[in-house]
Structures are given as C-alpha cells and as structure tokens.
Short mmCIF file of the C-alpha atoms (twelve columns), coordinates in Angstrom:
data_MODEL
# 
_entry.id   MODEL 
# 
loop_
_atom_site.group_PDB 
_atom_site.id 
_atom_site.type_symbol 
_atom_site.label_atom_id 
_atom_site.label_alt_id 
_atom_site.label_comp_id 
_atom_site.label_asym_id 
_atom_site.label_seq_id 
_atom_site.Cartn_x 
_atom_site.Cartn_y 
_atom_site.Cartn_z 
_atom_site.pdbx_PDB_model_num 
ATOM 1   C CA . UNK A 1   -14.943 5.115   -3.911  1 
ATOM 2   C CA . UNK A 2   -15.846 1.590   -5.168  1 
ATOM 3   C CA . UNK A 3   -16.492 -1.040  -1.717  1 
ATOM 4   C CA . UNK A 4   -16.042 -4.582  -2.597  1 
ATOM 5   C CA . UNK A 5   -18.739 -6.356  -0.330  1 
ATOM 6   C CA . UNK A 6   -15.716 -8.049  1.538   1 
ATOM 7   C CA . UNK A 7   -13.695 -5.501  1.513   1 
ATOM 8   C CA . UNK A 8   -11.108 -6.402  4.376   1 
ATOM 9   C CA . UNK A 9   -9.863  -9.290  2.735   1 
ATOM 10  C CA . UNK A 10  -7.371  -9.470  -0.349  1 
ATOM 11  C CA . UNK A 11  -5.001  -12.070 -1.941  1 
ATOM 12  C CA . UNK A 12  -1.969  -9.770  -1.227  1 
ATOM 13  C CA . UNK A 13  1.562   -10.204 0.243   1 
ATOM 14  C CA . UNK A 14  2.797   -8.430  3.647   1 
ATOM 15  C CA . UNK A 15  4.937   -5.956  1.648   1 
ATOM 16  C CA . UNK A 16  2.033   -5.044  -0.756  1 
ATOM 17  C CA . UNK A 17  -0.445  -4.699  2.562   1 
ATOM 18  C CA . UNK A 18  2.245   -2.588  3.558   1 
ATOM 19  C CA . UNK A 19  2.178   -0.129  0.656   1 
ATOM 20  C CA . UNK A 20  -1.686  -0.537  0.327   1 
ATOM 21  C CA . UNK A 21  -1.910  0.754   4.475   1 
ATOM 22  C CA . UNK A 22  0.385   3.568   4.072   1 
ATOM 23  C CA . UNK A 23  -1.038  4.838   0.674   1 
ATOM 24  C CA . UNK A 24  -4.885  4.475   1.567   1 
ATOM 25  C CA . UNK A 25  -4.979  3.665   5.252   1 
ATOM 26  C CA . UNK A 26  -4.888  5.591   8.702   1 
ATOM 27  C CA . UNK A 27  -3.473  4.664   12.420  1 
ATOM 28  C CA . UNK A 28  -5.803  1.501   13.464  1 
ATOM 29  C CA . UNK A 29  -7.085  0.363   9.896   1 
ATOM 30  C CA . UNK A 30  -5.914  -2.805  8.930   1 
ATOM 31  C CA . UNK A 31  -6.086  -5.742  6.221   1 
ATOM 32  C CA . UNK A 32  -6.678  -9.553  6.294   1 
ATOM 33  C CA . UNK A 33  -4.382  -11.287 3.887   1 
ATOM 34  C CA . UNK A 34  -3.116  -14.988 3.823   1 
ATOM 35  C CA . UNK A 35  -0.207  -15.600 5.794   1 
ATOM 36  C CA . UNK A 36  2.828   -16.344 4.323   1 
ATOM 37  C CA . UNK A 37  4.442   -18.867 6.705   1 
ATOM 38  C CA . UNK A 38  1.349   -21.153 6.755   1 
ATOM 39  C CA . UNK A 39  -1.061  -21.406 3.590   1 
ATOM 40  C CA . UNK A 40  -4.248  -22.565 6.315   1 
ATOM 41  C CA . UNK A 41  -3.435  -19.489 8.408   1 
ATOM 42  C CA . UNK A 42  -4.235  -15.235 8.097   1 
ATOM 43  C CA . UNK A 43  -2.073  -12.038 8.639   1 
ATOM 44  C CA . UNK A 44  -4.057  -8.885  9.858   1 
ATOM 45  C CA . UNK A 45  -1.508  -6.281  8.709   1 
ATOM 46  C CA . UNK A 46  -2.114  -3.181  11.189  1 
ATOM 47  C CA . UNK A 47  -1.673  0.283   10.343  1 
ATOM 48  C CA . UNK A 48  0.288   1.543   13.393  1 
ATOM 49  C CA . UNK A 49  0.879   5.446   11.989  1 
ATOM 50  C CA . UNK A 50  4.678   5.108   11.555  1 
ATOM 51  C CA . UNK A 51  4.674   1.612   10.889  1 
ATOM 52  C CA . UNK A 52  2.432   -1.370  9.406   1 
ATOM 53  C CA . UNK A 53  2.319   -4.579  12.273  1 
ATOM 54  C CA . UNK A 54  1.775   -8.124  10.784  1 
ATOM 55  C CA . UNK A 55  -0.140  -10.126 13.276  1 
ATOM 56  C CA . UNK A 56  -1.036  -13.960 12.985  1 
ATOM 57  C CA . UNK A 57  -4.274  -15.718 13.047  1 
ATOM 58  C CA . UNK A 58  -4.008  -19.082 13.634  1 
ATOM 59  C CA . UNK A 59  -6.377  -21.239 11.572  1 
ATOM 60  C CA . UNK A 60  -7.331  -24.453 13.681  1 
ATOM 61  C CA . UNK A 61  -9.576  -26.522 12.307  1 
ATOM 62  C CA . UNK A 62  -11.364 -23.884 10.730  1 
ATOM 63  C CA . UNK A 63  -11.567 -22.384 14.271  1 
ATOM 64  C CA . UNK A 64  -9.650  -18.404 13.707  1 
ATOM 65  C CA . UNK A 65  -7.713  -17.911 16.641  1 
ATOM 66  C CA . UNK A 66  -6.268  -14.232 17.606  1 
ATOM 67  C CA . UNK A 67  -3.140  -14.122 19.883  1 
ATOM 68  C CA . UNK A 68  -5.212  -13.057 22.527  1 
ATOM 69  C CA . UNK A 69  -6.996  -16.377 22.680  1 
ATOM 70  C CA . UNK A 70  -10.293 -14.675 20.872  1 
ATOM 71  C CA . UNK A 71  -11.706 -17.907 18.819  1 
ATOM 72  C CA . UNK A 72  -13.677 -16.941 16.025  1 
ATOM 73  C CA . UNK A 73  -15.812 -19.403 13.022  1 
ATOM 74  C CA . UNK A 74  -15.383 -16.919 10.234  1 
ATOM 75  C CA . UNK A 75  -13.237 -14.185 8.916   1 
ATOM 76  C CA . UNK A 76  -16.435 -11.952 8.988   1 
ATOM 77  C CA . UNK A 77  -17.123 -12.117 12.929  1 
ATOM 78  C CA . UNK A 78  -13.666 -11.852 13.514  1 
ATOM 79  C CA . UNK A 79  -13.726 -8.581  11.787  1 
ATOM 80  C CA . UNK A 80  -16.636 -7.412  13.184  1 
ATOM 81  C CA . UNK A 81  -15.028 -8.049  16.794  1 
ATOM 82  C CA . UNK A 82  -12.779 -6.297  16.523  1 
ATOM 83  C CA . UNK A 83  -14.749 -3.307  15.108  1 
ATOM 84  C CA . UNK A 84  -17.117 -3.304  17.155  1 
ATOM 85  C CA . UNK A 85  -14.843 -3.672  20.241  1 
ATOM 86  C CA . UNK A 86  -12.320 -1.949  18.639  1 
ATOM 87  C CA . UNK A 87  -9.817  -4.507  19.719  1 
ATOM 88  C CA . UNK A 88  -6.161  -4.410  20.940  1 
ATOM 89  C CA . UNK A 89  -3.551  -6.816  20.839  1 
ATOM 90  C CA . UNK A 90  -0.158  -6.641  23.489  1 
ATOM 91  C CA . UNK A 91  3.212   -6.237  21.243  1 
ATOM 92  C CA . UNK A 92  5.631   -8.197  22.336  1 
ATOM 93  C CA . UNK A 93  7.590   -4.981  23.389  1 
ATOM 94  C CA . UNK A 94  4.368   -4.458  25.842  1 
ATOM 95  C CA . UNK A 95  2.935   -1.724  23.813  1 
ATOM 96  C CA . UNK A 96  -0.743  -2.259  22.138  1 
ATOM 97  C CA . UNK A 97  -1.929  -2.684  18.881  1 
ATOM 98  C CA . UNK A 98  -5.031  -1.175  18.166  1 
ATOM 99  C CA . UNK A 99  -7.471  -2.311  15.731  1 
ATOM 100 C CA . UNK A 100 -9.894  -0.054  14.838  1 
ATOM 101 C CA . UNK A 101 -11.519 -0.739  11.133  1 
ATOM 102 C CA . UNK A 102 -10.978 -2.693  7.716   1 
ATOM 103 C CA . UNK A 103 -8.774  -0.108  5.245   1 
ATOM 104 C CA . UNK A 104 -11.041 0.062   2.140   1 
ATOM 105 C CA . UNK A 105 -8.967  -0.093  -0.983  1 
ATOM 106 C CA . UNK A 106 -9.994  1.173   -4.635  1 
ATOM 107 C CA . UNK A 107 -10.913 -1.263  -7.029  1 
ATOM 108 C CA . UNK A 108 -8.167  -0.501  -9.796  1 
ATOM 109 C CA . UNK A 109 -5.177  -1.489  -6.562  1 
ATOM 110 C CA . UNK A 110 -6.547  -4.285  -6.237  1 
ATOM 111 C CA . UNK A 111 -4.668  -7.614  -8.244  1 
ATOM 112 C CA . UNK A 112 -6.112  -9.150  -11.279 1 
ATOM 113 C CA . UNK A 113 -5.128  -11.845 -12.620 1 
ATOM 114 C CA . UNK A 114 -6.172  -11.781 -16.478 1 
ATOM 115 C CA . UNK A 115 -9.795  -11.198 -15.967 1 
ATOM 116 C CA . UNK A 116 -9.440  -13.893 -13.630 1 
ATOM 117 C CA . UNK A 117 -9.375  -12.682 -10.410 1 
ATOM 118 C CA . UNK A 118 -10.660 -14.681 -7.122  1 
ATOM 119 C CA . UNK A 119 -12.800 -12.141 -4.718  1 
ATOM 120 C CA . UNK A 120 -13.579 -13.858 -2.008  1 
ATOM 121 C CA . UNK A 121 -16.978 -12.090 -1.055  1 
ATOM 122 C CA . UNK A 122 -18.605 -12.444 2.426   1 
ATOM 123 C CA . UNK A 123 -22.509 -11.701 3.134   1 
ATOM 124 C CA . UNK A 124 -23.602 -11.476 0.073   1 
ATOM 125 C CA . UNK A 125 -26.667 -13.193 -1.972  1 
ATOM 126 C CA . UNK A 126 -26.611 -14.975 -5.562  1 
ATOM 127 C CA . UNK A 127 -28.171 -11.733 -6.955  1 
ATOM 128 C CA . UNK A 128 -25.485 -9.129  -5.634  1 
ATOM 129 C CA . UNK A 129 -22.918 -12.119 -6.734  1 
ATOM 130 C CA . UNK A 130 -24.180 -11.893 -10.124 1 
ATOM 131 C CA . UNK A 131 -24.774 -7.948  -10.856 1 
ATOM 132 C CA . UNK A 132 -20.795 -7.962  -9.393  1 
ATOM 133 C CA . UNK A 133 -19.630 -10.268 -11.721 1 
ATOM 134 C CA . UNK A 134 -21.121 -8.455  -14.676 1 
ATOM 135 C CA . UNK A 135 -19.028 -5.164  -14.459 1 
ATOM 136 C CA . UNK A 136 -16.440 -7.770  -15.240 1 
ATOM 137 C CA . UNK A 137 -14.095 -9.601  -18.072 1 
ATOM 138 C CA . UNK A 138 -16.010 -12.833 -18.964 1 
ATOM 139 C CA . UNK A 139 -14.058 -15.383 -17.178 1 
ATOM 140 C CA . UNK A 140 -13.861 -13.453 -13.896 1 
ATOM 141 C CA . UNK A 141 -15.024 -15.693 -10.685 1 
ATOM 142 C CA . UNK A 142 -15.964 -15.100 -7.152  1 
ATOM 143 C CA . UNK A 143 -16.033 -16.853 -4.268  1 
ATOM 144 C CA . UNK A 144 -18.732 -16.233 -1.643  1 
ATOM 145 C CA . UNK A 145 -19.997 -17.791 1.487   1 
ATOM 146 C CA . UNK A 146 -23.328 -19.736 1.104   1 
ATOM 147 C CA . UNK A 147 -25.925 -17.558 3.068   1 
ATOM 148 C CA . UNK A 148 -27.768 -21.304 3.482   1 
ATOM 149 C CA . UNK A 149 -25.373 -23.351 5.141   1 
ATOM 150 C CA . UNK A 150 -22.842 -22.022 7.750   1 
ATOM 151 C CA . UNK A 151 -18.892 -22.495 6.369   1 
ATOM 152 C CA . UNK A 152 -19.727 -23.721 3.259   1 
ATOM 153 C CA . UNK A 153 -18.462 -21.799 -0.204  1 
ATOM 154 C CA . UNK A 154 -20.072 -21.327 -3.624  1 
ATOM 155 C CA . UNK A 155 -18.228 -20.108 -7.019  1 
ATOM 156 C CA . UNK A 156 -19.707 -18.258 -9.330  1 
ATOM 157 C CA . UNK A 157 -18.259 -17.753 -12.719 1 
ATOM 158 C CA . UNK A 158 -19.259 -15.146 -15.604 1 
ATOM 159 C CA . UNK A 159 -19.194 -17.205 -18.525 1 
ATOM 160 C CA . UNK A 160 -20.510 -16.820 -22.510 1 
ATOM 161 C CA . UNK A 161 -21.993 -19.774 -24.274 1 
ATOM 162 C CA . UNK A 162 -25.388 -19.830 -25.859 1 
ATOM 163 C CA . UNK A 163 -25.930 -16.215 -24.131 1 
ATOM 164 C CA . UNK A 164 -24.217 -14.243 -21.324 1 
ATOM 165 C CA . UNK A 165 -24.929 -16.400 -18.201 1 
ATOM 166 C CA . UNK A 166 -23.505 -16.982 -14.849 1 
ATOM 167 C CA . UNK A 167 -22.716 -20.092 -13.312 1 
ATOM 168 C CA . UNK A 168 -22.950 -21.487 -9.657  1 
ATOM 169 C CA . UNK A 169 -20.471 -24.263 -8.424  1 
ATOM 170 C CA . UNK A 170 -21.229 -25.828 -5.355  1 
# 
C-alpha cells in the first residue's frame, strides 16, 4: 500500500476521518486533521472500535498542546509521543482513550483538488520532495518542513516551462 511520508496528517473533515477510521483503521489508530472550530488548532480523530473520538489540540503559539497538558513543537513529535508511549487520554465519562498508531490511508482516498493538492510532508529532504512530486499532475505542490531550520516551511511546486522542473518557495 502506497505511505505518504506524513502519513498521519490530511486536509479532511471529522465526518470524512470518521469514514476513513472505520473503512481502513483498527481500535487505537487515529488521524490528525485541522480542527473545525478553530482554523490555528488540530483534531486527532481516534479509532475507539465502535466509535471514532475527536480530540482537540490546542495550538498556542505554535506550542501543540494535548488535553493532558503534553506540550509539543511539532505535529511530528507529537505523533511520535504518543506512539512511542502509546498514549491515553481520560474521556470525560472517565473512560480512556488510547492512542496507539497513525491509520495509513491509500493514496487514491485521499482528496485532490485538480492536480492541486497540498501534502503537507514531514521529515523529508528536497530530493524525496521532488521524486514525490513527479508521480504527479504538473501543478501539484507540497508542503514540507525545512530539515535546516526548526518550524520553518518550504513549497515545492511541479511546474513545466522551458523543461519539466521543480520549484522551491521559501
């Protein structure tokens, strides 16, 4: 099954994490998606077997907050928290939520927007940027962290002019 190098976060709403859990995920797996209350916060939808939790992350500053008071600087080490401690959250009903590991989802579920869908792509060099964005439409774009400077972002668009050539925006 296709990965996508960041493949716990997508551009999705709560109801479509919803489907995308129950169809492809198991008890524990989850998703990052943007919240829809607050455009600067997250939702981690949870896979809880029966049912799919949404839970907030608060975005501070650009400090990721979980409910438990966890404080995180990126998306990526709060993801790899939680796997690697595979983290629990109470419910407000006193039960847990456990978090196990990111739901991986096949490439053709995932939206496009006319050829011009935005991955946003985390740990990954200008090289693996590039041979990604050559499987797809010209136009497509990515966004990716910047491996050189912590919480910065760099775009990088397939584009045809003189020849087939990919462009980096700072």
């Amino acid at each position: 099954m296709y990965q996508r190098p960041c493949h716990f976060y997508y551009n999705i709403s709560g109801e479509r994490a919803q489907e995308l859990l129950f169809r492809y995920g198991s008890k524990g797996e989850f998703i990052i998606r943007p919240s829809e209350s607050n455009k600067n916060d997250y939702t981690i939808s949870v896979h809880r077997g029966d049912k799919v939790t949404h839970v907030k992350i608060i975005n501070h500053d650009g400090i990721l907050s979980l409910p438990t008071g966890a404080k995180f600087e990126t998306l990526l080490n709060l993801v790899r928290h939680i796997v690697e401690t595979q983290c629990t959250l109470p419910e407000s009903d006193g039960s847990l939520i456990e978090m196990k590991t990111n739901c991986l989802i096949p490439k053709e579920e995932i939206p496009v927007n006319g050829g011009r869908d935005l991955f946003f792509h985390v740990g990954i060099s200008a090289i693996e940027s590039e041979e990604l964005l050559k499987d797809e439409p010209l136009g497509s774009y990515l966004l990716r962290e910047n491996t050189l400077y912590n919480n910065d972002l760099l775009m990088k668009k397939w584009a045809k002019t003189c020849g087939d050539m990919i462009i980096s925006v700072a």
